[in-house]
Short mmCIF file of N, CA, C and O in Angstrom, two decimals:
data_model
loop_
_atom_site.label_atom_id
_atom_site.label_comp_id
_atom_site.label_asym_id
_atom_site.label_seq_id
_atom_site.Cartn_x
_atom_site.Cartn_y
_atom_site.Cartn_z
N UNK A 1 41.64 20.08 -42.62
CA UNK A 1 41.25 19.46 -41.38
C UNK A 1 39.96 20.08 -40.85
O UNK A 1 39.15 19.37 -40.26
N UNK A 2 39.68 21.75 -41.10
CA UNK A 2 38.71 22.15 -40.65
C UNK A 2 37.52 21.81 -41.40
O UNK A 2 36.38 21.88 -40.95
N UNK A 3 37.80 21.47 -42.49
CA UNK A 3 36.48 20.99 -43.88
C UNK A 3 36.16 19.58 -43.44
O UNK A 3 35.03 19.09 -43.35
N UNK A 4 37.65 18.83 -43.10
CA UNK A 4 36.37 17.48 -42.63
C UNK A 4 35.79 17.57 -41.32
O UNK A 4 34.83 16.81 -41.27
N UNK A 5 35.96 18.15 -40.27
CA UNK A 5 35.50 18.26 -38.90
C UNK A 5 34.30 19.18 -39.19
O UNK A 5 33.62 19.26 -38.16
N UNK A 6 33.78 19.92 -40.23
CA UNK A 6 33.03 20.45 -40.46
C UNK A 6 31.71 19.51 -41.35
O UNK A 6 30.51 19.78 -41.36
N UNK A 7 32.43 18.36 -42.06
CA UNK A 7 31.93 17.55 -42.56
C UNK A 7 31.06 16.06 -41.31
O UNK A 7 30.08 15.34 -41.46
N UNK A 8 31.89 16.20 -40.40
CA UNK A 8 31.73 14.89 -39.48
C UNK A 8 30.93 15.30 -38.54
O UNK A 8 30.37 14.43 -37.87
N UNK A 9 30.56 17.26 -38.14
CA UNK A 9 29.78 17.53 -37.26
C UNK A 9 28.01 17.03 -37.68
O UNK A 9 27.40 16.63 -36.69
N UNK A 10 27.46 17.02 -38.54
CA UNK A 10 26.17 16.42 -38.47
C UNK A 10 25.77 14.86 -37.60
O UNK A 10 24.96 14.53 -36.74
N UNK A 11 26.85 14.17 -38.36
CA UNK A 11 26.76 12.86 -37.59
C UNK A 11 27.25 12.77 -35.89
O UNK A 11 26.46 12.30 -35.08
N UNK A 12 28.43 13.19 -35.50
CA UNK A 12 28.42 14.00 -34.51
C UNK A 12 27.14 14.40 -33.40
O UNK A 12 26.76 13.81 -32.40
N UNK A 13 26.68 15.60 -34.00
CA UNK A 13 25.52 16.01 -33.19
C UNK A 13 24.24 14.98 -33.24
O UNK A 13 23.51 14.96 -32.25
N UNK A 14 23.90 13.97 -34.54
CA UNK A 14 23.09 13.12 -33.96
C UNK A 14 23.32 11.51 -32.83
O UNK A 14 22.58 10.85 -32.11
N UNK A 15 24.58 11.48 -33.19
CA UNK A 15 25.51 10.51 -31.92
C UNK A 15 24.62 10.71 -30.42
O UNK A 15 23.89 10.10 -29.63
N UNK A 16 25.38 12.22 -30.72
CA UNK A 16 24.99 13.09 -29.22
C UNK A 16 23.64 13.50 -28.67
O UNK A 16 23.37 13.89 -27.53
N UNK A 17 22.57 13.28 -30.09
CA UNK A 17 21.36 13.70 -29.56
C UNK A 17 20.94 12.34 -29.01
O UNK A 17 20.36 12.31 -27.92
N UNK A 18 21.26 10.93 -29.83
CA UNK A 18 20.71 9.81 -29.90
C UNK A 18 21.18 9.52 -28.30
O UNK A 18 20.47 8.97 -27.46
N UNK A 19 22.46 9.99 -28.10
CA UNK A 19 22.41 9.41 -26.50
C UNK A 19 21.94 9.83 -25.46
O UNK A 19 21.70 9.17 -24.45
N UNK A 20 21.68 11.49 -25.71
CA UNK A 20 20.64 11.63 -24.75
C UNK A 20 19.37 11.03 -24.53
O UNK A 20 18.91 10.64 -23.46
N UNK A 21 18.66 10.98 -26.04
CA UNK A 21 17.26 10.51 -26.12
C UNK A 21 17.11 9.19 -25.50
O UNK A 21 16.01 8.89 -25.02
N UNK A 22 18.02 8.41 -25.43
CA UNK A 22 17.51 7.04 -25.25
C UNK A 22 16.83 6.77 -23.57
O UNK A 22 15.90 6.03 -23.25
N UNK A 23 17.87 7.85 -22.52
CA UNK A 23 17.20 7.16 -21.28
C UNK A 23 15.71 7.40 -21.45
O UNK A 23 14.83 6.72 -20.92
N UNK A 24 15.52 8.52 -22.33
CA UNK A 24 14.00 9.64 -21.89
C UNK A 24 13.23 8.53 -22.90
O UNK A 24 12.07 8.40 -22.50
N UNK A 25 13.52 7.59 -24.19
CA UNK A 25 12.74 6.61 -24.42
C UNK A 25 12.84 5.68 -23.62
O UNK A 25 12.02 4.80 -23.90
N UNK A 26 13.41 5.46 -22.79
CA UNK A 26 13.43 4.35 -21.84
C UNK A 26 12.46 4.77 -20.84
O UNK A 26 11.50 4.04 -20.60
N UNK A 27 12.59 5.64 -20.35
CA UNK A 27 10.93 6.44 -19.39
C UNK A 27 10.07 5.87 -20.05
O UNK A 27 9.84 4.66 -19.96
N UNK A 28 9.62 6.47 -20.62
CA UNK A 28 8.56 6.97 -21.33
C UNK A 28 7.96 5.27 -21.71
O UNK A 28 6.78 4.97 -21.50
N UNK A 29 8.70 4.52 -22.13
CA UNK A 29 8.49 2.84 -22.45
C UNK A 29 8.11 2.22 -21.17
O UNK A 29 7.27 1.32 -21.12
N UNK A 30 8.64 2.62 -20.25
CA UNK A 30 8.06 1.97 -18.88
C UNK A 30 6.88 2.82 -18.13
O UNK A 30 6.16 2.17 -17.37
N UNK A 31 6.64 4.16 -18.28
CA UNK A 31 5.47 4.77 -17.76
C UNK A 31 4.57 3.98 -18.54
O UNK A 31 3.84 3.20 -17.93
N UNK A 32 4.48 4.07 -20.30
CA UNK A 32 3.64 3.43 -20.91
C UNK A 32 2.95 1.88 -20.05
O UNK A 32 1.90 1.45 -19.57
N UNK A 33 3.86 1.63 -20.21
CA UNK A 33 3.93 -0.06 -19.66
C UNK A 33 2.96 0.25 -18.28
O UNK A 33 1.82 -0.21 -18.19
N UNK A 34 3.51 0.98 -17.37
CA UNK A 34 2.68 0.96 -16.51
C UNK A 34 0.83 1.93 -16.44
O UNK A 34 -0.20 1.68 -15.82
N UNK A 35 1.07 2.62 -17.04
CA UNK A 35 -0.12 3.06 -17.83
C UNK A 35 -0.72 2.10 -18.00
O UNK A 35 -1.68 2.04 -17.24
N UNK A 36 -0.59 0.93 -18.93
CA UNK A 36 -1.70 0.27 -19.71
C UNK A 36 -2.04 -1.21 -18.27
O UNK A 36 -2.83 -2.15 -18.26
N UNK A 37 -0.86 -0.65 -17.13
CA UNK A 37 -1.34 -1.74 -16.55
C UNK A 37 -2.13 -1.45 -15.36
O UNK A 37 -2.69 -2.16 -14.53
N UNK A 38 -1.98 0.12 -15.57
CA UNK A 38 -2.98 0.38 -14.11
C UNK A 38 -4.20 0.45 -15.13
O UNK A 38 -4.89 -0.52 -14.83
N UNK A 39 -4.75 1.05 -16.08
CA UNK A 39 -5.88 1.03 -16.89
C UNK A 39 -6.53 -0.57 -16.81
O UNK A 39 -7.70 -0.68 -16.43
N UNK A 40 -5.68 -1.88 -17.20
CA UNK A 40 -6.42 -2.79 -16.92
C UNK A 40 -7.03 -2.95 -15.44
O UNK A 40 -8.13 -3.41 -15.14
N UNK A 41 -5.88 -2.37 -14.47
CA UNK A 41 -6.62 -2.48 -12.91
C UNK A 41 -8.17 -1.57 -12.94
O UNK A 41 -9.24 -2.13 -12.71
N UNK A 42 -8.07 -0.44 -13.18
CA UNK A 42 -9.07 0.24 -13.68
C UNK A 42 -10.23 -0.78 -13.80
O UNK A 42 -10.99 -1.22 -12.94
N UNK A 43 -10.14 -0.98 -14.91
CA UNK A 43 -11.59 -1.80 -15.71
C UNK A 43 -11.56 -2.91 -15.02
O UNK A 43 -12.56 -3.62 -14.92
N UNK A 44 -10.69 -3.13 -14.60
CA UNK A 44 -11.30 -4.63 -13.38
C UNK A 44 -12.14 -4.17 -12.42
O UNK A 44 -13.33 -4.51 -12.42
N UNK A 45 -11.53 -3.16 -11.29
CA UNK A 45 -12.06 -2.70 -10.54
C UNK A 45 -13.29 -1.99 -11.06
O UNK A 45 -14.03 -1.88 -10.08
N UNK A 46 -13.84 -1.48 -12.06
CA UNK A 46 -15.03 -0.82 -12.46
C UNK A 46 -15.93 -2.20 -13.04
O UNK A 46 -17.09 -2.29 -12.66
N UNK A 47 -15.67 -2.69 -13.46
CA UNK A 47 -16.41 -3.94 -14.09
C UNK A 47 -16.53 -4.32 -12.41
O UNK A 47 -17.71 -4.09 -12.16
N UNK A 48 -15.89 -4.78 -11.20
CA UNK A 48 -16.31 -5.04 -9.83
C UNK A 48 -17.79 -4.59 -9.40
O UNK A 48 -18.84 -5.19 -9.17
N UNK A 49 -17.35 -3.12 -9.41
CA UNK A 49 -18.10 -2.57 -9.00
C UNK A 49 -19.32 -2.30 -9.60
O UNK A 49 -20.25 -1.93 -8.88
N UNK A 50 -19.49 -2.42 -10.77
CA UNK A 50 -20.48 -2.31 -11.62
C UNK A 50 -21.78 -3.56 -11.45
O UNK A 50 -23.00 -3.49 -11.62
N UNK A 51 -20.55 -5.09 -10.89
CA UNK A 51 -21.85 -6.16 -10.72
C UNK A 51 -22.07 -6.07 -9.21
O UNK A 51 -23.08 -6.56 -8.71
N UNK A 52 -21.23 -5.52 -8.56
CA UNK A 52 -21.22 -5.45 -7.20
C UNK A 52 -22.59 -5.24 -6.31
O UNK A 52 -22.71 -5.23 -5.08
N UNK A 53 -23.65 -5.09 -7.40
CA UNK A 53 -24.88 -4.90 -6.91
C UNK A 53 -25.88 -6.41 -6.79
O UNK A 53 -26.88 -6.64 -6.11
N UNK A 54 -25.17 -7.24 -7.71
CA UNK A 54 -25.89 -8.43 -7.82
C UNK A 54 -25.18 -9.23 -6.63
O UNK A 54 -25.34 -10.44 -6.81
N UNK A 55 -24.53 -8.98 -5.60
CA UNK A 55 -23.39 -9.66 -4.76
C UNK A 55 -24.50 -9.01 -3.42
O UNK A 55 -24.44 -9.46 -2.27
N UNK A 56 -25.42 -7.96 -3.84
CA UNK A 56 -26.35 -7.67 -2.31
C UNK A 56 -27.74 -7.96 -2.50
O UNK A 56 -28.68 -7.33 -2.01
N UNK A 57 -27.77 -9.01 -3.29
CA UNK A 57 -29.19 -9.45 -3.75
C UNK A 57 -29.64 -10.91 -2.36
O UNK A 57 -28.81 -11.69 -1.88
N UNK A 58 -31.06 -10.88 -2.04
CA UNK A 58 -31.28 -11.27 -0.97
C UNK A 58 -30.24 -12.47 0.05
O UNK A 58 -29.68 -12.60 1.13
N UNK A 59 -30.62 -13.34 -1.63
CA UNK A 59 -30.09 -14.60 -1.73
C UNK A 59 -28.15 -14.98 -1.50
O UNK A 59 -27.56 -16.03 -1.30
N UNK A 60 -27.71 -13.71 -1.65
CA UNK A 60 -26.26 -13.72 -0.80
C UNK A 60 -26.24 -13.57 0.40
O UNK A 60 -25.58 -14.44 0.97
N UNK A 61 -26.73 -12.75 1.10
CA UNK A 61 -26.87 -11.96 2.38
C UNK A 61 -26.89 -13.46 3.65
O UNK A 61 -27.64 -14.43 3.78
N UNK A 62 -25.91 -13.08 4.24
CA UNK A 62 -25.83 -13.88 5.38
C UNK A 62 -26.51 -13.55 6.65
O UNK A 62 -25.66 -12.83 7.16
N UNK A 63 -27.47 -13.59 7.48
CA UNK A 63 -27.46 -12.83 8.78
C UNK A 63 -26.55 -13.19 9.63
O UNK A 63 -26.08 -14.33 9.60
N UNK A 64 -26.14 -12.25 10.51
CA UNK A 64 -24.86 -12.43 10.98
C UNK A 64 -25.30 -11.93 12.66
O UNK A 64 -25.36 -10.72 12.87
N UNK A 65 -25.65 -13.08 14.03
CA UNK A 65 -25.29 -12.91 14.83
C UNK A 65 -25.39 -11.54 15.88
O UNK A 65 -24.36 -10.94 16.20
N UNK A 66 -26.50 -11.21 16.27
CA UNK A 66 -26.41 -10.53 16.90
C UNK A 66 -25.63 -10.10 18.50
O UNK A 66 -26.10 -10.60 19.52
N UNK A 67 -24.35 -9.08 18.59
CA UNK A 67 -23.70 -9.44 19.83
C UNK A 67 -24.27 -8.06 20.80
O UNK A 67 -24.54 -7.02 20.20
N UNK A 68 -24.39 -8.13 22.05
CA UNK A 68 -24.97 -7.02 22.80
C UNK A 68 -24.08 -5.84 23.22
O UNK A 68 -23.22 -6.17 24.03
N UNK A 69 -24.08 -4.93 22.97
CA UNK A 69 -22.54 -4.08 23.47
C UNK A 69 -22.15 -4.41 24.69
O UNK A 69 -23.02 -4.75 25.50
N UNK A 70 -20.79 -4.39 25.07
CA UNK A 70 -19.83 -4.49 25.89
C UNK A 70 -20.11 -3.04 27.05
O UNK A 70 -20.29 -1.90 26.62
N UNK A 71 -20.09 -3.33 28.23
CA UNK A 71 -20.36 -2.24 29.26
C UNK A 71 -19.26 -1.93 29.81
O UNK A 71 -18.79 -2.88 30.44
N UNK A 72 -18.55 -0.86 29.85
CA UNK A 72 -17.43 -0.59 31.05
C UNK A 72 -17.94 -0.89 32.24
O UNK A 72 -19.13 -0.81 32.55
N UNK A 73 -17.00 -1.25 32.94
CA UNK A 73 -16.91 -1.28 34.21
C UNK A 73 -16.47 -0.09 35.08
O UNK A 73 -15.58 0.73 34.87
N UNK A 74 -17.19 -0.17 35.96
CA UNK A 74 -17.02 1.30 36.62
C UNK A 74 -16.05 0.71 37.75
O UNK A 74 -16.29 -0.21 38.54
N UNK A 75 -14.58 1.70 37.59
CA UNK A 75 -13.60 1.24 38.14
C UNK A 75 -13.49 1.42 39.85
O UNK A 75 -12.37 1.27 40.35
N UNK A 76 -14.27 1.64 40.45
CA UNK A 76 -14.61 1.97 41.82
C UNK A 76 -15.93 1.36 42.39
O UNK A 76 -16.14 1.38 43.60
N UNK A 77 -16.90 0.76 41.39
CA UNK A 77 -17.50 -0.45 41.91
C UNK A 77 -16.53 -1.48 42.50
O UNK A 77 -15.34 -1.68 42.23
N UNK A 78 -17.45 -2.13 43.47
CA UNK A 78 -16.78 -3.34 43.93
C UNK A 78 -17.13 -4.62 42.90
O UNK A 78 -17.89 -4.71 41.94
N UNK A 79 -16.08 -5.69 43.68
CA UNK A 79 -16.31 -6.70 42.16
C UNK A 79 -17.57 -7.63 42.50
O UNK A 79 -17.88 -8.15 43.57
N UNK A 80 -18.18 -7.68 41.26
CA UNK A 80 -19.90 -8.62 40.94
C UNK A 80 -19.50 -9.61 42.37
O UNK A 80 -18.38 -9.66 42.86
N UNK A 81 -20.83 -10.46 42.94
CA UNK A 81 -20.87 -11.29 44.00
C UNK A 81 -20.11 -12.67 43.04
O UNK A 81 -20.36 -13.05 41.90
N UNK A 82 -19.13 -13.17 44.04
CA UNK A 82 -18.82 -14.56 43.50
C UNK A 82 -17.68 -14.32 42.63
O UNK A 82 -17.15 -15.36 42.25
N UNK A 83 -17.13 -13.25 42.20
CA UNK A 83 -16.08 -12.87 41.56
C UNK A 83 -14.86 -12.62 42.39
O UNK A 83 -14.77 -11.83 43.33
N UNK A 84 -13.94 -13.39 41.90
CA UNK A 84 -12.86 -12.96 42.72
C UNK A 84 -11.95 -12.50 41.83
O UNK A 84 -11.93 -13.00 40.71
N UNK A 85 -10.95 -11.35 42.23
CA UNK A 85 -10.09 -10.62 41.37
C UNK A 85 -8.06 -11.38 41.22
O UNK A 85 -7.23 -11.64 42.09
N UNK A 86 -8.04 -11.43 40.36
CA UNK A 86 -6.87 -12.49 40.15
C UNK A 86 -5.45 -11.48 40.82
O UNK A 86 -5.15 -10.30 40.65
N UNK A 87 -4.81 -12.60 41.63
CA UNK A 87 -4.08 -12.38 42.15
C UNK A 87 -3.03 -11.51 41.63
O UNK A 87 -2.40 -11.68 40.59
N UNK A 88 -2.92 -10.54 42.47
CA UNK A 88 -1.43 -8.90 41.77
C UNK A 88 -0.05 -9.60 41.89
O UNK A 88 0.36 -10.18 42.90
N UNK A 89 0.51 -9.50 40.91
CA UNK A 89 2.17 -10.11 41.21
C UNK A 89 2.80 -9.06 41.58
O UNK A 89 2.63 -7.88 41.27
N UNK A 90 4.00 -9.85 42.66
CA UNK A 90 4.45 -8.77 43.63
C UNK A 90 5.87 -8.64 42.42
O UNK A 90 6.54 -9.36 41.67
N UNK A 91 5.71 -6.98 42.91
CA UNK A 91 7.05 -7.05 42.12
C UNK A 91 8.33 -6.55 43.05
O UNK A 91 8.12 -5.96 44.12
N UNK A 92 9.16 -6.72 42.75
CA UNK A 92 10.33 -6.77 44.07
C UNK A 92 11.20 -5.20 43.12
O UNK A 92 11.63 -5.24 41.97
N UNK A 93 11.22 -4.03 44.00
CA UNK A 93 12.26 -2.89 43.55
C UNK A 93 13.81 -3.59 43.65
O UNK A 93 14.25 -4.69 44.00
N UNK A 94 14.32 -2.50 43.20
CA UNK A 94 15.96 -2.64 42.78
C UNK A 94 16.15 -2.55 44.47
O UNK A 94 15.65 -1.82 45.32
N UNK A 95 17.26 -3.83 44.53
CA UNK A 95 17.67 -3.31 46.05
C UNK A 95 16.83 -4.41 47.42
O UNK A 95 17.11 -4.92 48.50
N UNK A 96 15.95 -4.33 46.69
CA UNK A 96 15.07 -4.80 47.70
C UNK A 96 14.33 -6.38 47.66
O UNK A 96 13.46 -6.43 46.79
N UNK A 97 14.52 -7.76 48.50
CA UNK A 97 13.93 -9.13 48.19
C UNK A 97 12.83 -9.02 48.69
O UNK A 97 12.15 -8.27 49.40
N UNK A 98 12.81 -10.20 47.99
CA UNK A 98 10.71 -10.26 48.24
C UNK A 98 10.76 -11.16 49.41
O UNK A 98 11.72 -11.91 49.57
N UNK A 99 9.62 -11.10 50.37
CA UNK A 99 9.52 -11.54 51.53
C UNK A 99 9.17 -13.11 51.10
O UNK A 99 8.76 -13.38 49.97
N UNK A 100 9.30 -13.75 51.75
CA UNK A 100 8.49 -15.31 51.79
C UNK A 100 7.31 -15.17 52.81
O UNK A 100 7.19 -14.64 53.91
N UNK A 101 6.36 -15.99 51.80
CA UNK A 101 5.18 -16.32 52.35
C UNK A 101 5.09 -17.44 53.22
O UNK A 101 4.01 -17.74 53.73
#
């Protein structure tokens, strides 16, 4: 009994290696996979950028609108002539009704 269990351990230990190995080929098959698919992103994006210079040649160029900066308002000026400031909504506390106008 000990001669064949001594006989059956080779096959045995490769059973046991084969089942470990497989998740770690299963990695390794999908990093690949994604490897070769960020590399194509790669060369897209570098081939982009590479013509990306013929995309600022005169004849693309849009002029675009000149806008004037925006000024704060100085919060303690009074308001411009002819401006009137939009009505504050009253708000009524807990407890308390709002009067009629």
């Amino acid at each position: 009994m000990l001669e064949q269990m001594l006989q059956e351990l080779p096959e045995l230990y490769r059973r046991k290696l084969q089942a470990r190995l497989q998740p770690i080929r299963e990695r390794i098959a999908a990093m690949q996979a994604e490897n070769r698919r960020l590399k194509r992103e790669l060369y897209q994006l570098s081939y982009r950028l590479q013509h990306v210079d013929q995309l600022d040649a005169p004849g693309w160029k849009v002029q675009l609108p000149q806008i004037p900066p925006l000024r704060r308002r100085d919060p303690k000026a009074l308001p411009a002539q002819g401006a009137t400031s939009p009505p504050r909504p009253s708000i009524a506390l807990e407890g308390q009704r709002e009067k009629p106008e």
